Short mmCIF file of C-alpha atoms in Angstrom, two decimals:
data_model
loop_
_atom_site.label_atom_id
_atom_site.label_comp_id
_atom_site.label_asym_id
_atom_site.label_seq_id
_atom_site.Cartn_x
_atom_site.Cartn_y
_atom_site.Cartn_z
CA MET V 6 -8.80 -31.67 -22.83
CA LYS V 7 -8.06 -27.97 -23.12
CA CYS V 8 -7.15 -25.65 -20.78
CA PHE V 9 -8.20 -22.14 -21.17
CA SER V 10 -7.00 -19.61 -18.94
CA ILE V 11 -8.29 -16.23 -18.93
CA ASP V 12 -7.60 -12.60 -17.43
CA LEU V 13 -10.21 -11.17 -15.94
CA ASP V 14 -10.12 -6.32 -15.59
CA GLY V 15 -9.58 -5.55 -19.72
CA THR V 16 -10.32 -9.17 -20.73
CA LEU V 17 -13.16 -10.82 -19.88
CA LEU V 18 -14.78 -8.24 -18.00
CA ASN V 19 -15.94 -5.38 -19.66
CA SER V 20 -15.24 -0.95 -19.40
CA GLU V 21 -17.99 -1.79 -17.64
CA HIS V 22 -15.76 -4.05 -15.31
CA ASP V 23 -18.94 -7.40 -16.41
CA ILE V 24 -18.96 -9.84 -17.88
CA THR V 25 -21.16 -10.55 -20.77
CA GLU V 26 -24.18 -13.02 -21.82
CA ALA V 27 -21.87 -14.52 -24.64
CA SER V 28 -18.64 -15.02 -22.38
CA LEU V 29 -20.52 -16.91 -19.71
CA GLN V 30 -22.53 -18.73 -22.13
CA THR V 31 -18.77 -19.60 -24.03
CA ILE V 32 -17.75 -20.31 -20.13
CA HIS V 33 -20.18 -22.46 -19.62
CA GLU V 34 -20.65 -24.73 -23.35
CA LEU V 35 -16.11 -25.14 -22.73
CA LEU V 36 -17.10 -26.16 -19.20
CA GLU V 37 -19.63 -29.03 -21.05
CA ASP V 38 -17.27 -30.32 -23.59
CA GLY V 39 -15.22 -30.92 -20.94
CA HIS V 40 -12.19 -28.40 -20.96
CA GLU V 41 -10.47 -26.62 -18.42
CA VAL V 42 -11.98 -23.45 -17.56
CA ILE V 43 -9.78 -21.08 -14.79
CA LEU V 44 -9.17 -17.16 -13.85
CA ASN V 45 -6.14 -16.36 -13.76
CA THR V 46 -5.86 -12.37 -12.13
CA GLY V 47 -3.94 -9.96 -10.91
CA ARG V 48 -6.94 -9.27 -8.96
CA ALA V 49 -7.66 -10.49 -4.55
CA TYR V 50 -9.39 -13.17 -4.64
CA GLY V 51 -12.00 -10.58 -2.62
CA ASP V 52 -12.74 -8.76 -5.64
CA VAL V 53 -12.76 -11.62 -8.18
CA ILE V 54 -16.09 -13.19 -6.35
CA LYS V 55 -17.59 -9.66 -6.11
CA ILE V 56 -18.15 -10.07 -9.42
CA LYS V 57 -21.68 -11.14 -9.37
CA ALA V 58 -21.68 -13.49 -12.31
CA LEU V 59 -18.62 -15.86 -11.19
CA GLU V 60 -21.26 -16.26 -7.84
CA ASN V 61 -22.48 -20.21 -9.58
CA LEU V 62 -18.86 -20.26 -12.13
CA GLN V 63 -16.92 -23.25 -9.79
CA ILE V 64 -14.14 -22.66 -11.39
CA PRO V 65 -10.35 -22.29 -10.15
CA ILE V 66 -8.95 -18.73 -9.48
CA PHE V 67 -6.31 -18.04 -9.86
CA CYS V 68 -4.90 -14.86 -8.39
CA VAL V 69 -2.70 -12.13 -7.89
CA ASN V 70 -0.85 -13.46 -10.37
CA GLY V 71 -0.59 -16.65 -9.89
CA ALA V 72 0.38 -15.49 -5.35
CA VAL V 73 -2.84 -17.62 -4.30
CA LEU V 74 -4.36 -20.51 -6.78
CA PHE V 75 -7.56 -21.53 -5.18
CA SER V 76 -9.70 -25.22 -6.64
CA GLN V 77 -12.86 -25.05 -8.32
CA THR V 78 -14.91 -26.06 -4.41
CA ARG V 79 -12.81 -22.57 -3.18
CA GLU V 80 -9.70 -25.09 -1.44
CA LEU V 81 -7.26 -23.09 -1.21
CA LEU V 82 -3.87 -25.02 -3.19
CA TYR V 83 -1.02 -22.52 -2.67
CA GLU V 84 0.06 -19.29 -2.02
CA ALA V 85 2.81 -17.36 -2.42
CA THR V 86 4.34 -14.88 -0.02
CA ILE V 87 7.00 -11.59 -0.22
CA SER V 88 8.52 -11.95 3.15
CA GLN V 89 8.58 -9.75 5.91
CA GLU V 90 12.41 -8.30 5.62
CA MET V 91 11.97 -8.01 1.73
CA TYR V 92 8.86 -6.23 1.98
CA ARG V 93 11.32 -4.23 4.70
CA GLU V 94 13.81 -3.73 2.16
CA ILE V 95 11.54 -3.05 -1.04
CA PHE V 96 8.54 -0.86 0.84
CA PRO V 97 11.50 2.72 1.66
CA ILE V 98 12.90 1.85 -2.02
CA LEU V 99 9.80 2.46 -3.42
CA LYS V 100 8.21 5.11 -1.39
CA GLY V 101 11.22 6.78 -1.71
CA LEU V 102 10.55 7.12 -5.59
CA GLY V 103 7.29 8.88 -5.25
CA VAL V 104 4.82 6.47 -5.69
CA GLY V 105 1.75 5.19 -4.46
CA ILE V 106 2.17 1.29 -2.84
CA LEU V 107 -0.98 -0.70 -2.60
CA VAL V 108 0.55 -3.70 -0.41
CA TYR V 109 -1.95 -7.57 -0.25
CA THR V 110 -2.09 -9.92 1.75
CA ASN V 111 -4.22 -12.44 3.71
CA TYR V 112 -5.38 -9.99 5.50
CA GLY V 113 -6.51 -8.00 2.67
CA GLY V 114 -5.04 -4.79 0.85
CA PHE V 115 -3.72 -1.77 2.24
CA PRO V 116 -4.89 1.10 1.84
CA SER V 117 -7.16 -0.52 -0.81
CA THR V 118 -7.27 -2.73 -3.66
CA LEU V 119 -6.51 -2.10 -7.14
CA PRO V 120 -10.04 -2.20 -8.17
CA PRO V 121 -11.70 0.24 -6.20
CA LEU V 122 -8.87 3.03 -7.71
CA HIS V 123 -10.09 2.95 -10.44
CA LYS V 124 -12.29 6.60 -10.88
CA LYS V 125 -10.51 8.19 -8.37
CA SER V 126 -8.86 11.64 -8.66
CA LYS V 127 -4.54 11.92 -8.99
CA GLU V 128 -5.83 14.94 -5.51
CA GLU V 129 -7.93 11.29 -3.93
CA LEU V 130 -5.39 9.25 -4.86
CA ASN V 131 -2.50 11.19 -3.19
CA ILE V 132 -4.67 12.13 0.28
CA LEU V 133 -4.79 8.34 0.12
CA PHE V 134 -1.29 7.21 0.32
CA GLU V 135 -0.44 10.15 2.21
CA ASP V 136 -2.03 9.64 5.36
CA PHE V 137 -2.76 5.59 5.40
CA ASN V 138 -0.36 4.28 8.76
CA TYR V 139 2.48 0.84 6.42
CA ASP V 140 3.18 0.71 10.43
CA GLU V 141 -0.12 -1.02 10.82
CA ILE V 142 0.44 -3.71 8.30
CA LEU V 143 3.47 -5.51 9.68
CA GLU V 144 1.80 -5.15 13.54
CA LYS V 145 -0.97 -8.19 12.46
CA ASP V 146 -1.25 -11.67 12.93
CA GLN V 147 0.14 -14.72 10.66
CA LEU V 148 0.37 -11.59 8.59
CA LYS V 149 1.13 -13.16 4.30
CA ILE V 150 2.09 -11.15 2.32
CA TYR V 151 1.22 -11.52 -1.33
CA LYS V 152 2.16 -8.35 -3.56
CA LEU V 153 2.70 -4.82 -3.38
CA ILE V 154 1.84 -2.63 -6.25
CA ALA V 155 3.42 0.25 -7.05
CA LEU V 156 0.87 3.04 -8.66
CA THR V 157 2.23 5.99 -10.06
CA HIS V 158 -0.34 8.44 -12.44
CA HIS V 159 -1.01 8.15 -16.06
CA ASP V 160 1.22 12.25 -15.97
CA GLU V 161 3.69 10.50 -14.53
CA LEU V 162 4.76 7.33 -16.02
CA GLU V 163 8.05 7.82 -16.41
CA LYS V 164 8.19 6.24 -12.82
CA VAL V 165 7.31 3.08 -14.02
CA GLU V 166 10.57 2.22 -15.61
CA GLU V 167 12.38 3.68 -11.84
CA VAL V 168 10.96 1.66 -9.77
CA LYS V 169 12.13 -1.94 -12.14
CA MET V 170 15.16 -0.41 -12.71
CA ALA V 171 15.82 0.75 -8.03
CA LEU V 172 14.11 -3.64 -8.14
CA GLU V 173 15.55 -4.83 -11.10
CA GLY V 174 18.45 -8.41 -10.28
CA LYS V 175 18.25 -7.23 -6.42
CA PHE V 176 15.26 -9.26 -5.04
CA ASP V 177 14.09 -12.57 -5.47
CA ILE V 178 11.02 -11.08 -7.16
CA SER V 179 8.54 -11.14 -10.24
CA MET V 180 7.30 -7.98 -11.84
CA ALA V 181 5.11 -7.07 -14.48
CA SER V 182 2.53 -4.59 -15.01
CA SER V 183 -1.41 -5.06 -15.06
CA PHE V 184 -2.36 -1.18 -16.05
CA PRO V 185 0.39 1.40 -18.11
CA ASN V 186 0.78 2.93 -14.52
CA ASN V 187 1.78 0.50 -11.84
CA VAL V 188 4.10 -2.15 -11.36
CA GLU V 189 2.59 -5.19 -9.15
CA ILE V 190 6.25 -7.12 -7.46
CA THR V 191 5.08 -10.98 -6.26
CA SER V 192 7.60 -13.69 -5.38
CA ASN V 193 9.95 -15.17 -8.23
CA GLU V 194 6.98 -18.00 -7.23
CA ALA V 195 4.28 -15.34 -8.83
CA HIS V 196 3.92 -15.67 -12.52
CA LYS V 197 0.76 -16.49 -13.69
CA GLY V 198 2.38 -19.01 -16.72
CA LYS V 199 3.94 -20.78 -13.48
CA ALA V 200 0.48 -21.36 -11.69
CA LEU V 201 -0.45 -23.27 -15.14
CA LEU V 202 2.14 -25.58 -14.54
CA ARG V 203 2.51 -25.98 -11.47
CA TYR V 204 -2.23 -26.46 -11.06
CA GLN V 205 -1.51 -29.30 -13.68
CA LYS V 206 1.54 -30.70 -11.59
CA MET V 207 -0.39 -30.83 -8.10
CA LEU V 208 -4.24 -32.57 -9.78
CA ASN V 209 -2.21 -34.79 -11.88
CA LEU V 210 -4.19 -33.83 -15.01
CA ASP V 211 -2.95 -34.10 -18.45
CA PHE V 212 -3.45 -30.73 -20.73
CA GLU V 213 -3.40 -31.41 -24.29
CA GLU V 214 -3.45 -27.47 -24.56
CA ILE V 215 -3.05 -24.42 -22.74
CA ILE V 216 -4.82 -21.02 -24.69
CA ALA V 217 -4.21 -18.45 -22.66
CA PHE V 218 -6.30 -15.36 -22.69
CA GLY V 219 -4.48 -11.63 -22.14
CA ASP V 220 -4.56 -7.21 -22.75
CA GLY V 221 -1.80 -6.58 -20.10
CA GLY V 222 2.11 -6.86 -19.13
CA ASN V 223 1.04 -9.26 -16.69
CA ASP V 224 -0.20 -12.38 -19.28
CA LEU V 225 2.81 -12.56 -20.70
CA ALA V 226 3.53 -14.53 -18.36
CA GLN V 227 1.07 -16.90 -18.64
CA PHE V 228 1.55 -16.29 -22.24
CA GLU V 229 5.45 -18.67 -21.58
CA ALA V 230 3.72 -21.33 -21.22
CA ALA V 231 0.95 -21.46 -23.49
CA THR V 232 0.40 -23.30 -26.55
CA THR V 233 -1.59 -20.34 -28.31
CA SER V 234 -2.13 -17.04 -26.40
CA VAL V 235 -4.67 -14.55 -27.28
CA ALA V 236 -3.79 -10.68 -26.30
CA MET V 237 -7.17 -8.47 -27.14
CA ALA V 238 -8.21 -5.61 -29.38
CA ASN V 239 -7.75 -3.53 -26.40
CA ALA V 240 -4.29 -4.92 -25.21
CA PRO V 241 -1.07 -2.28 -25.42
CA LEU V 242 1.02 -2.85 -28.46
CA HIS V 243 4.26 -4.79 -26.98
CA VAL V 244 1.39 -7.34 -25.11
CA GLN V 245 0.12 -7.85 -28.44
CA GLN V 246 3.33 -8.48 -30.67
CA LYS V 247 3.88 -11.54 -28.30
CA ALA V 248 0.36 -13.33 -28.94
CA ASP V 249 -0.67 -15.63 -31.57
CA ILE V 250 -3.46 -14.56 -31.99
CA ILE V 251 -5.31 -11.03 -31.79
CA THR V 252 -9.39 -11.43 -31.07
CA LYS V 253 -11.34 -8.07 -30.78
CA SER V 254 -11.86 -6.59 -28.35
CA ASN V 255 -13.27 -6.44 -24.75
CA ASP V 256 -15.83 -3.80 -24.79
CA GLU V 257 -16.93 -6.90 -28.19
CA ASP V 258 -16.71 -10.26 -26.47
CA GLY V 259 -13.58 -10.61 -27.72
CA PHE V 260 -12.79 -13.87 -25.14
CA ALA V 261 -16.13 -15.99 -27.67
CA TYR V 262 -15.19 -14.54 -30.57
CA ALA V 263 -11.83 -15.62 -30.75
CA VAL V 264 -12.95 -19.01 -28.36
CA ARG V 265 -15.53 -20.12 -31.21
CA HIS V 266 -12.75 -19.06 -34.09
CA LEU V 267 -10.24 -21.94 -32.66
CA LEU V 268 -12.89 -24.40 -31.89
CA ASN V 269 -14.55 -24.65 -35.30
CA ASN V 270 -10.96 -24.20 -36.64
CA GLU V 271 -10.48 -28.00 -35.87
CA LYS V 272 -14.11 -29.08 -37.24
#
């Protein structure tokens, strides 16, 4: 059994945030052939299951960069959280750097999750972050914090490095960028690669190969665990340089193209 671990945004999803028929067909064929297909995304669970094409797919979903793992029947298998104490230390550092802050929790994302923000203007984003009362998050009962996202504007990308430098080595966290203008901060146990190995162990599976598909900095973690890593043509150069194979872009059915290429080479 091979394991195909697939990122969503910029990889399986095209620029319209849709999954094409070719990609869906490829997933169905892999499942029919007895392989494991896993969605391995930085998205929150709620933002994954909103995608219509995924409604009838019974496959595992790893969310929030490996912080939350769901089985193919949507059973919660594992959670890695950021403690409230650590949150209280990290939050003012981010606030002081003047970045937007998203907080992913078991109650959803505050003031939002990332996908709904992609088309908002700089002014709209500034108002969203300035007006939101972050103190209300910590008042929630049985709160679990899965991830913080430090979000910068595209004309302030230098802040991405400032965030990484401010947090590096001070906390037991993982940091990765799903897009060039963000830093995603999770527990050190939340990691797309560790999630694959954890799942394999929890379900006592033996993957003959792990083939990972991605386009973002947060996919380097799953490339580490993979026997074969596949970067999309739309991935930044530093991600492509870490991959074994570079396929076509997410707007050219790069996932389906790479799977055909890999499986045909075995025949």
